[in-house]
CSV table of C-alpha atoms in Angstrom, one decimal:
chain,number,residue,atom,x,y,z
A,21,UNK,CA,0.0,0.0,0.0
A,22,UNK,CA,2.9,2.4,1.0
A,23,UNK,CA,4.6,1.2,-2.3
A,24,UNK,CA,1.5,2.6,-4.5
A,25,UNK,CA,1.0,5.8,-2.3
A,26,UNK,CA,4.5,6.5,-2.9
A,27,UNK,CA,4.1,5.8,-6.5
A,28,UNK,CA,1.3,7.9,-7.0
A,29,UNK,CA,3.1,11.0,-5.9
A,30,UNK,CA,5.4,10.3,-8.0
A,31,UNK,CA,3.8,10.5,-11.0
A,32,UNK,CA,1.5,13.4,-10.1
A,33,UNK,CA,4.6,15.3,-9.2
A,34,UNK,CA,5.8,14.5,-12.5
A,35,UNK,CA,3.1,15.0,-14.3
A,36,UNK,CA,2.2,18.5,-12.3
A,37,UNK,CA,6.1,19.6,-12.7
A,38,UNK,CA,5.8,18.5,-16.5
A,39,UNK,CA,2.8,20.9,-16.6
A,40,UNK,CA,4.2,24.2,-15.1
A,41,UNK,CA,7.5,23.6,-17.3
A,42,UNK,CA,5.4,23.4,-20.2
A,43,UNK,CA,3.7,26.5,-19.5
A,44,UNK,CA,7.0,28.4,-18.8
A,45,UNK,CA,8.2,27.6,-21.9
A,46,UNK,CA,4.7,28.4,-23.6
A,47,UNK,CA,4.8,31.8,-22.1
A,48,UNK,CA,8.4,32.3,-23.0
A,49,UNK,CA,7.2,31.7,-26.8
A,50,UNK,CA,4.6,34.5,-26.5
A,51,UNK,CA,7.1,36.7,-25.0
A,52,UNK,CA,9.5,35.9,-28.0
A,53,UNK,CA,6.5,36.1,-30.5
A,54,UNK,CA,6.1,39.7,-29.1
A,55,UNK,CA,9.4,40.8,-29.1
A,56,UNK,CA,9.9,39.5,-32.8
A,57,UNK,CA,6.1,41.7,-33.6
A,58,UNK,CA,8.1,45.0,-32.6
A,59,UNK,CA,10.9,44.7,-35.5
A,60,UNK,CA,9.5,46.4,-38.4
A,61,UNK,CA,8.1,44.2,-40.9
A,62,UNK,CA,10.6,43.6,-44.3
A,63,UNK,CA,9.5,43.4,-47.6
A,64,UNK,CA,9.2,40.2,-49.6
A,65,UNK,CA,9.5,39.7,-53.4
A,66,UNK,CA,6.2,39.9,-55.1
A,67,UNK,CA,4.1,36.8,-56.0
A,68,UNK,CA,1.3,35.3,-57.6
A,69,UNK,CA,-1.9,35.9,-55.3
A,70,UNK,CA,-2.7,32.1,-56.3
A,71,UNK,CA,0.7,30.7,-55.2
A,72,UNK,CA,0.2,31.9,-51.8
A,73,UNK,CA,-3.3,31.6,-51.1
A,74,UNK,CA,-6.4,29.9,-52.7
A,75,UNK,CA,-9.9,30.0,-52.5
A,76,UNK,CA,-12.0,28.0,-49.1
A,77,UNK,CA,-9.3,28.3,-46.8
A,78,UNK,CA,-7.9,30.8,-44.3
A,79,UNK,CA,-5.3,33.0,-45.1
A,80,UNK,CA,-2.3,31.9,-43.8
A,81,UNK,CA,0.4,34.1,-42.1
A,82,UNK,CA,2.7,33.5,-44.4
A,83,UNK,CA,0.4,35.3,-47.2
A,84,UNK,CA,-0.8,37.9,-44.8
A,85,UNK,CA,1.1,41.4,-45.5
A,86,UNK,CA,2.6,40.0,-49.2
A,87,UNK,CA,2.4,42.1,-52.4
A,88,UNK,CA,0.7,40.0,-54.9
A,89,UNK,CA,-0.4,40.3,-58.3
A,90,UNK,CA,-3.1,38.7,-60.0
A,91,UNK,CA,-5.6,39.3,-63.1
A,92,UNK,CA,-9.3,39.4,-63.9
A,93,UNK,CA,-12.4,41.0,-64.3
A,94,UNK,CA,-14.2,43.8,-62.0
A,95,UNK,CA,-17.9,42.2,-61.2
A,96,UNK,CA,-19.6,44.7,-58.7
A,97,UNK,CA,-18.2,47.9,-56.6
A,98,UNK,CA,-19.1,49.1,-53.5
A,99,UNK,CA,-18.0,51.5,-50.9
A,100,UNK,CA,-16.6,50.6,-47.7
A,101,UNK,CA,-17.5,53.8,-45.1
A,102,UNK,CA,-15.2,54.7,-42.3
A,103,UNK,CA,-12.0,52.4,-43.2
A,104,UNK,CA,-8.7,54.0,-41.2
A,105,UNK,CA,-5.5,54.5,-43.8
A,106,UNK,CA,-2.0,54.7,-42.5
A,107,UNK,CA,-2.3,58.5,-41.2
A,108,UNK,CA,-5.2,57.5,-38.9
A,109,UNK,CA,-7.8,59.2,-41.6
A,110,UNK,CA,-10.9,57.9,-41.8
A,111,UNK,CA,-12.5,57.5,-45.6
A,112,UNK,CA,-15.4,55.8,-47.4
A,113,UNK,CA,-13.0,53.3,-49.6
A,114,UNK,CA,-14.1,52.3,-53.1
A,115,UNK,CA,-14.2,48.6,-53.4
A,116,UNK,CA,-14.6,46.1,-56.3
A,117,UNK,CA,-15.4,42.5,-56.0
A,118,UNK,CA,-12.6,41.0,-58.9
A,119,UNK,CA,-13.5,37.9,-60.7
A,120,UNK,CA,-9.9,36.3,-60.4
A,121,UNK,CA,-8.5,34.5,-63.7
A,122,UNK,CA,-8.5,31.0,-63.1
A,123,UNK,CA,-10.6,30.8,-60.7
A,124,UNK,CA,-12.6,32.7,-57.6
A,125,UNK,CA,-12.8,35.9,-56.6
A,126,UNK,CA,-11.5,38.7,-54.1
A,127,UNK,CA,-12.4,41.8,-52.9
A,128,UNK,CA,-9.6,44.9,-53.8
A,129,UNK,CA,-8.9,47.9,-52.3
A,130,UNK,CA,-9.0,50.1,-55.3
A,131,UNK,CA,-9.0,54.3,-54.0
A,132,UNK,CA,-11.0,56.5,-51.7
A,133,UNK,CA,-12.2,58.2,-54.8
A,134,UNK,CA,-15.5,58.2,-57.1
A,135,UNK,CA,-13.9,56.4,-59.7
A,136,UNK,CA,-15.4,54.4,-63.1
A,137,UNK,CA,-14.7,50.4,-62.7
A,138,UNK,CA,-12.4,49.5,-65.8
A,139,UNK,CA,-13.9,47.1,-68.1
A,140,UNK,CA,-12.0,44.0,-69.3
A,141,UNK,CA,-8.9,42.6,-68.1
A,142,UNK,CA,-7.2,44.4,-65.6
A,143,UNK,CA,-3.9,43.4,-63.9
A,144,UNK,CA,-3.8,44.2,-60.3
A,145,UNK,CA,-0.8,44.6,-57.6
A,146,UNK,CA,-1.9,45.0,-53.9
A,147,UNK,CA,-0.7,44.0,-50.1
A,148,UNK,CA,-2.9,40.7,-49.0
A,149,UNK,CA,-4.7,41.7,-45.8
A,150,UNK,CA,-6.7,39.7,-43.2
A,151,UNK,CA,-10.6,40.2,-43.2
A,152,UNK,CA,-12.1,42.5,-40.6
A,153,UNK,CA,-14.0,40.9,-38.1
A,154,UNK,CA,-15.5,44.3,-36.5
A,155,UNK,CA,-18.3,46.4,-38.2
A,156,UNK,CA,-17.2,49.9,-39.7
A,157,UNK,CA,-20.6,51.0,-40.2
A,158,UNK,CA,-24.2,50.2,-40.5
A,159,UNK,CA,-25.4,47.2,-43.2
A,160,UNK,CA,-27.2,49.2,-46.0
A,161,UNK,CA,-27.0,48.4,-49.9
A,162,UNK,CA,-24.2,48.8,-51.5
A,163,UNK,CA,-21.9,49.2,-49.1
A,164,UNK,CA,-19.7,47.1,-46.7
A,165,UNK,CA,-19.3,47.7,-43.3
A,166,UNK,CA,-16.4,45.6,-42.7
A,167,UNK,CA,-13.8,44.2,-45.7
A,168,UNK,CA,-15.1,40.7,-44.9
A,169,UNK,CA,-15.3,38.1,-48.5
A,170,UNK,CA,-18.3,36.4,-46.3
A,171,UNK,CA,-20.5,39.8,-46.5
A,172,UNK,CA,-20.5,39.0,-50.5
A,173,UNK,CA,-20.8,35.8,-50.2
A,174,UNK,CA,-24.5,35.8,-51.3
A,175,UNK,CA,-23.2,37.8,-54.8
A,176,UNK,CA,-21.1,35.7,-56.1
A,177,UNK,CA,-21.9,32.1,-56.5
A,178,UNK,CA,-18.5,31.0,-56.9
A,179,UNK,CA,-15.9,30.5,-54.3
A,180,UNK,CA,-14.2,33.5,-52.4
A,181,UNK,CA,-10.5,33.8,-51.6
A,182,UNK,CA,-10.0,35.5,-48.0
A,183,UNK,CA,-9.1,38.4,-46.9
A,184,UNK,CA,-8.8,41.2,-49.4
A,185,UNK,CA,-6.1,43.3,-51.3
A,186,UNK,CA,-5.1,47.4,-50.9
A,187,UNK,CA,-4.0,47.7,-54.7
A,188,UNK,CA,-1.2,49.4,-55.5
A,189,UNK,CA,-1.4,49.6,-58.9
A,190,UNK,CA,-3.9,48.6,-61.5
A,191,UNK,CA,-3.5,48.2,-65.7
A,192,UNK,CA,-5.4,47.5,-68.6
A,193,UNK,CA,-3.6,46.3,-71.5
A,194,UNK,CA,-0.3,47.4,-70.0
A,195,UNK,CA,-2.2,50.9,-69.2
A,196,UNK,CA,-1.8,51.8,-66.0
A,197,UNK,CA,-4.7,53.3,-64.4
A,198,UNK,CA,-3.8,56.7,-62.4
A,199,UNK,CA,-5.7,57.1,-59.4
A,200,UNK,CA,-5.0,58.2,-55.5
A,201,UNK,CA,-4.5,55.0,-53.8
A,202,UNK,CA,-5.4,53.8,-50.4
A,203,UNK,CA,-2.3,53.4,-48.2
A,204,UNK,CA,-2.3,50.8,-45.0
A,205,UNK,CA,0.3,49.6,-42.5
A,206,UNK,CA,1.1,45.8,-42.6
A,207,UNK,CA,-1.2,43.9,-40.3
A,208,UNK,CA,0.6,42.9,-37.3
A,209,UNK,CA,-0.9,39.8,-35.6
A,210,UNK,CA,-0.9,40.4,-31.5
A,211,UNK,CA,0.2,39.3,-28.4
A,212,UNK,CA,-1.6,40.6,-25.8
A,213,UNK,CA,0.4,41.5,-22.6
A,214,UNK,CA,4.3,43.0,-22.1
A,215,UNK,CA,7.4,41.4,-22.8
A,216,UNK,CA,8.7,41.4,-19.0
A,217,UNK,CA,4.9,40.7,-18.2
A,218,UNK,CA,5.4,37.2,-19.8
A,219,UNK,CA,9.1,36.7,-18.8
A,220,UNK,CA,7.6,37.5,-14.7
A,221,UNK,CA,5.3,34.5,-15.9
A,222,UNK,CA,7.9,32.3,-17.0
A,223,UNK,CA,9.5,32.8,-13.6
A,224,UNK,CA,6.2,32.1,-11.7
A,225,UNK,CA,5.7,28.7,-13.6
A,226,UNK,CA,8.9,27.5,-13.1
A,227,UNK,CA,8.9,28.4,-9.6
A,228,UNK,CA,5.3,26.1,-9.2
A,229,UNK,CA,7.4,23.3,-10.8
A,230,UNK,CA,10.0,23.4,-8.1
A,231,UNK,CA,7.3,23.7,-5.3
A,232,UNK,CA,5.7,21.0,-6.6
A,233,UNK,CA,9.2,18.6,-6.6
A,234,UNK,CA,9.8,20.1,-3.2
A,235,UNK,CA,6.6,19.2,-1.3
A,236,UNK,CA,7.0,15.5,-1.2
A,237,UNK,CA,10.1,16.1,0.6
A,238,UNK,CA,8.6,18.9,2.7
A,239,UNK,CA,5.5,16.2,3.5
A,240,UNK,CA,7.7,13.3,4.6
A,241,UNK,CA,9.8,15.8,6.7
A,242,UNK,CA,6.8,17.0,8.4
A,243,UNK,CA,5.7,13.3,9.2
A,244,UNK,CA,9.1,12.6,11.1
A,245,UNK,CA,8.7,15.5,13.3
């Protein structure tokens, strides 16, 4: 009986000390994760939107924040009211739902301007955001109040790539069409907390771990006395 007691403890103080170590080192990932978010973000080499990301699936981080390029058709336009650009000014944003060539669709970031959606092919370069997940304004007809593919979802029978795209520059037939153009900060995923906030964590979790290996000792001492 005093064989099984005394292996008992010893695999829950295992198992408890396996725990809190995990959980340190968890918390020192976050507080890695965070320092890493604070160096400004590089620049990658443009791609293909459709090597990077594809329709019926999440963006993934390594698409978020890439210039891509990508061709096809202009299907509907809408404005997107009270959208925040890089100076912290709030605009109504023209957007176009783009019938992608080989194969779904996206929503682009085109000016916040009145300006006439080209006709025919048009070749588009843009950053690859993350949808928004909050409302910007009210639902009405024809507009959008968050850059969400799911809000068009109903438009467009086809399938819907995520996310949407602040375009940099747009052509038709090599033309390149001049207008004022939208300009955004990468997204930056977050960690929420403070760097030495999760490294005082760390400490804490660690420290359980070692009063957990301690009290079996501390118990059996108590039981001589």
């Amino acid at each position: 009986m005093n064989r099984t007691k005394v292996l008992l403890t010893a695999i829950l103080t295992l198992a408890l000390m396996a725990i809190f170590i995990a959980l340190g080192f968890w918390q020192l990932d976050r507080a890695r994760s965070l320092k890493e978010l604070q160096k400004p973000y590089q620049e990658k080499p443009i791609v293909a939107l459709a090597d990077i990301a594809s329709t019926q699936s999440n963006l993934s981080d390594v698409a978020v924040n890439r210039i891509v390029t990508f061709t096809g058709r202009y299907v509907a336009e809408f404005d997107a009211p009270n959208q925040i650009d890089k100076n912290e000014k709030s605009e109504t944003w023209l957007v176009s739902l783009m019938e992608v060539d080989g194969g779904g669709a996206i929503l682009v970031v085109r000016t916040y301007r009145e300006a006439e959606m080209p006709k025919g092919t048009v070749t588009i370069t843009g950053r690859l955001l993350p949808r928004q997940f909050d409302d910007r304004s009210e639902k009405k007809e024809g507009e959008l109040s968050r850059l969400d593919p799911s809000i068009v979802s109903s438009l467009y029978p086809d399938d819907l790539y995520d996310g949407f795209v602040v375009a940099m520059n747009e052509s038709v037939d090599g033309r390149s069409i001049e207008l004022p153009r939208v300009t955004v900060e990468p997204a930056r995923p977050t960690v929420p907390g403070y760097y030495w906030q999760h490294i005082s964590y760390v400490v804490i979790w660690w420290l359980m771990a070692l009063v957990v290996l301690f009290m079996p000792f501390y118990s059996r001492w108590r039981s001589k006395r």
